[in-house]
Amino acid sequence: MLNNHMYPIQQQMPQAVMVYPIDPYVVETLMSVKGKRVLIETTRGGISGCVADVKPDHVVLDTRGAKFFVRISEIVWIMPE
């Protein structure tokens, strides 16, 4: 393909863009209850446990020694117990 000046037009290949949905209010709320028991409702159901760790994209719940990694984007609501 040529442009008006008879030079080839360089077409750029589309670049993949990684998108990480971060909800700072949910992260802040989870940080405020770190070390405490909570009930978290997700798009797949509810889970309760102690908030062991909070990252920008997931929370770690400790439920009777079992660790659950829950994506923050899947959380519907959080209730401290």
CSV table of C-alpha atoms in Angstrom, one decimal:
chain,number,residue,atom,x,y,z
A,1,MET,CA,0.0,0.0,0.0
A,2,LEU,CA,1.4,3.4,-0.9
A,3,ASN,CA,0.5,6.8,0.4
A,4,ASN,CA,0.3,10.1,-1.5
A,5,HIS,CA,4.1,10.5,-1.8
A,6,MET,CA,4.6,7.0,-3.2
A,7,TYR,CA,6.2,5.7,0.0
A,8,PRO,CA,5.1,2.4,1.5
A,9,ILE,CA,2.8,2.8,4.5
A,10,GLN,CA,4.0,1.0,7.5
A,11,GLN,CA,1.3,-0.8,9.3
A,12,GLN,CA,1.8,-1.5,13.0
A,13,MET,CA,0.8,-4.8,14.5
A,14,PRO,CA,-1.8,-4.5,17.2
A,15,GLN,CA,-0.2,-4.8,20.7
A,16,ALA,CA,-1.7,-6.8,23.5
A,17,VAL,CA,-2.6,-4.7,26.5
A,18,MET,CA,-2.9,-6.3,29.9
A,19,VAL,CA,-5.7,-4.9,32.0
A,20,TYR,CA,-5.8,-5.6,35.8
A,21,PRO,CA,-9.0,-4.4,37.3
A,22,ILE,CA,-8.2,-2.9,40.7
A,23,ASP,CA,-10.9,-1.7,43.0
A,24,PRO,CA,-9.0,0.5,45.6
A,25,TYR,CA,-12.0,0.8,47.9
A,26,VAL,CA,-12.4,-3.0,48.2
A,27,VAL,CA,-8.7,-3.4,48.7
A,28,GLU,CA,-8.8,-0.7,51.4
A,29,THR,CA,-11.8,-2.3,53.1
A,30,LEU,CA,-10.1,-5.7,53.1
A,31,MET,CA,-6.9,-4.2,54.5
A,32,SER,CA,-9.0,-2.7,57.4
A,33,VAL,CA,-10.2,-6.2,58.4
A,34,LYS,CA,-6.9,-8.0,57.9
A,35,GLY,CA,-6.5,-10.6,60.6
A,36,LYS,CA,-10.2,-10.6,61.4
A,37,ARG,CA,-13.0,-13.0,60.3
A,38,VAL,CA,-15.2,-12.0,57.4
A,39,LEU,CA,-17.9,-13.4,55.2
A,40,ILE,CA,-17.3,-12.6,51.5
A,41,GLU,CA,-20.0,-13.1,49.0
A,42,THR,CA,-18.7,-13.8,45.5
A,43,THR,CA,-20.3,-14.4,42.1
A,44,ARG,CA,-19.9,-18.1,42.9
A,45,GLY,CA,-21.3,-18.1,46.5
A,46,GLY,CA,-20.2,-17.2,50.0
A,47,ILE,CA,-17.0,-18.0,51.9
A,48,SER,CA,-16.0,-17.1,55.4
A,49,GLY,CA,-12.6,-17.1,57.1
A,50,CYS,CA,-9.9,-14.9,58.5
A,51,VAL,CA,-8.3,-12.4,56.1
A,52,ALA,CA,-4.7,-13.6,55.9
A,53,ASP,CA,-3.4,-11.3,53.1
A,54,VAL,CA,-4.6,-8.7,50.7
A,55,LYS,CA,-3.1,-8.0,47.3
A,56,PRO,CA,-4.4,-5.5,44.6
A,57,ASP,CA,-6.1,-8.4,42.7
A,58,HIS,CA,-6.9,-11.0,45.3
A,59,VAL,CA,-7.5,-11.7,49.0
A,60,VAL,CA,-6.3,-14.7,50.9
A,61,LEU,CA,-8.8,-16.2,53.3
A,62,ASP,CA,-7.8,-18.8,55.9
A,63,THR,CA,-10.7,-21.1,56.6
A,64,ARG,CA,-9.8,-23.6,59.3
A,65,GLY,CA,-6.2,-23.9,58.0
A,66,ALA,CA,-7.2,-24.1,54.3
A,67,LYS,CA,-6.1,-21.1,52.2
A,68,PHE,CA,-8.5,-19.7,49.6
A,69,PHE,CA,-7.4,-17.1,47.1
A,70,VAL,CA,-10.4,-15.0,46.0
A,71,ARG,CA,-10.2,-12.6,43.1
A,72,ILE,CA,-11.3,-9.1,44.1
A,73,SER,CA,-13.1,-8.7,40.8
A,74,GLU,CA,-15.4,-11.6,41.9
A,75,ILE,CA,-16.4,-10.1,45.3
A,76,VAL,CA,-19.9,-8.8,45.6
A,77,TRP,CA,-19.9,-7.8,49.2
A,78,ILE,CA,-17.9,-8.1,52.5
A,79,MET,CA,-19.2,-8.4,56.0
A,80,PRO,CA,-17.1,-8.6,59.1
A,81,GLU,CA,-18.2,-11.4,61.5
